[in-house]
């Protein structure tokens, strides 16, 4: 019996929330979830599908976190970051 983990096809990328992104890693924004007001606020900040975002650093207790997006630094609470779906690049 083979107990190895099945390989994930390269074309199938798993989406995670931005709050799960490890430090120093970049991801591409796949979509937003949550209420319309929160989505509109995030989109006004440049958090739109296709943009690349990277976790730069986080506060000592892990919240908020500082991300790099479109050449600027964006501070987001983890509650907001959980509404952003991303895939690793």
PDB file of C-alpha atoms in Angstrom, residues 18-51:
ATOM      1  CA  UNK A  18      -4.165  36.492   3.057  1.00  0.00           C
ATOM      2  CA  UNK A  19      -4.043  35.979   6.849  1.00  0.00           C
ATOM      3  CA  UNK A  20      -2.489  32.537   6.217  1.00  0.00           C
ATOM      4  CA  UNK A  21       0.318  33.876   4.004  1.00  0.00           C
ATOM      5  CA  UNK A  22       3.734  33.168   5.587  1.00  0.00           C
ATOM      6  CA  UNK A  23       6.146  36.071   6.207  1.00  0.00           C
ATOM      7  CA  UNK A  24       8.333  36.947   3.247  1.00  0.00           C
ATOM      8  CA  UNK A  25       6.058  35.229   0.723  1.00  0.00           C
ATOM      9  CA  UNK A  26       4.179  36.760  -2.177  1.00  0.00           C
ATOM     10  CA  UNK A  27       0.765  35.849  -3.510  1.00  0.00           C
ATOM     11  CA  UNK A  28      -1.631  36.863  -6.229  1.00  0.00           C
ATOM     12  CA  UNK A  29      -5.049  38.132  -5.163  1.00  0.00           C
ATOM     13  CA  UNK A  30      -7.769  35.752  -6.357  1.00  0.00           C
ATOM     14  CA  UNK A  31     -10.868  37.366  -4.899  1.00  0.00           C
ATOM     15  CA  UNK A  32     -12.633  38.965  -1.981  1.00  0.00           C
ATOM     16  CA  UNK A  33     -15.270  37.586   0.352  1.00  0.00           C
ATOM     17  CA  UNK A  34     -17.404  39.359   2.916  1.00  0.00           C
ATOM     18  CA  UNK A  35     -19.898  42.174   2.793  1.00  0.00           C
ATOM     19  CA  UNK A  36     -20.091  44.705  -0.039  1.00  0.00           C
ATOM     20  CA  UNK A  37     -18.880  47.643   2.051  1.00  0.00           C
ATOM     21  CA  UNK A  38     -15.717  45.797   3.151  1.00  0.00           C
ATOM     22  CA  UNK A  39     -15.040  44.654  -0.430  1.00  0.00           C
ATOM     23  CA  UNK A  40     -15.419  48.182  -1.784  1.00  0.00           C
ATOM     24  CA  UNK A  41     -13.052  49.559   0.883  1.00  0.00           C
ATOM     25  CA  UNK A  42     -10.404  46.926   0.073  1.00  0.00           C
ATOM     26  CA  UNK A  43     -10.743  47.495  -3.685  1.00  0.00           C
ATOM     27  CA  UNK A  44     -10.247  51.253  -3.152  1.00  0.00           C
ATOM     28  CA  UNK A  45      -6.910  50.373  -1.506  1.00  0.00           C
ATOM     29  CA  UNK A  46      -5.819  48.369  -4.574  1.00  0.00           C
ATOM     30  CA  UNK A  47      -6.792  44.944  -3.265  1.00  0.00           C
ATOM     31  CA  UNK A  48      -8.172  43.660  -6.554  1.00  0.00           C
ATOM     32  CA  UNK A  49      -7.959  40.357  -8.401  1.00  0.00           C
ATOM     33  CA  UNK A  50      -4.639  39.796 -10.171  1.00  0.00           C
ATOM     34  CA  UNK A  51      -2.501  42.177  -8.085  1.00  0.00           C
TER      35      UNK A  51
END
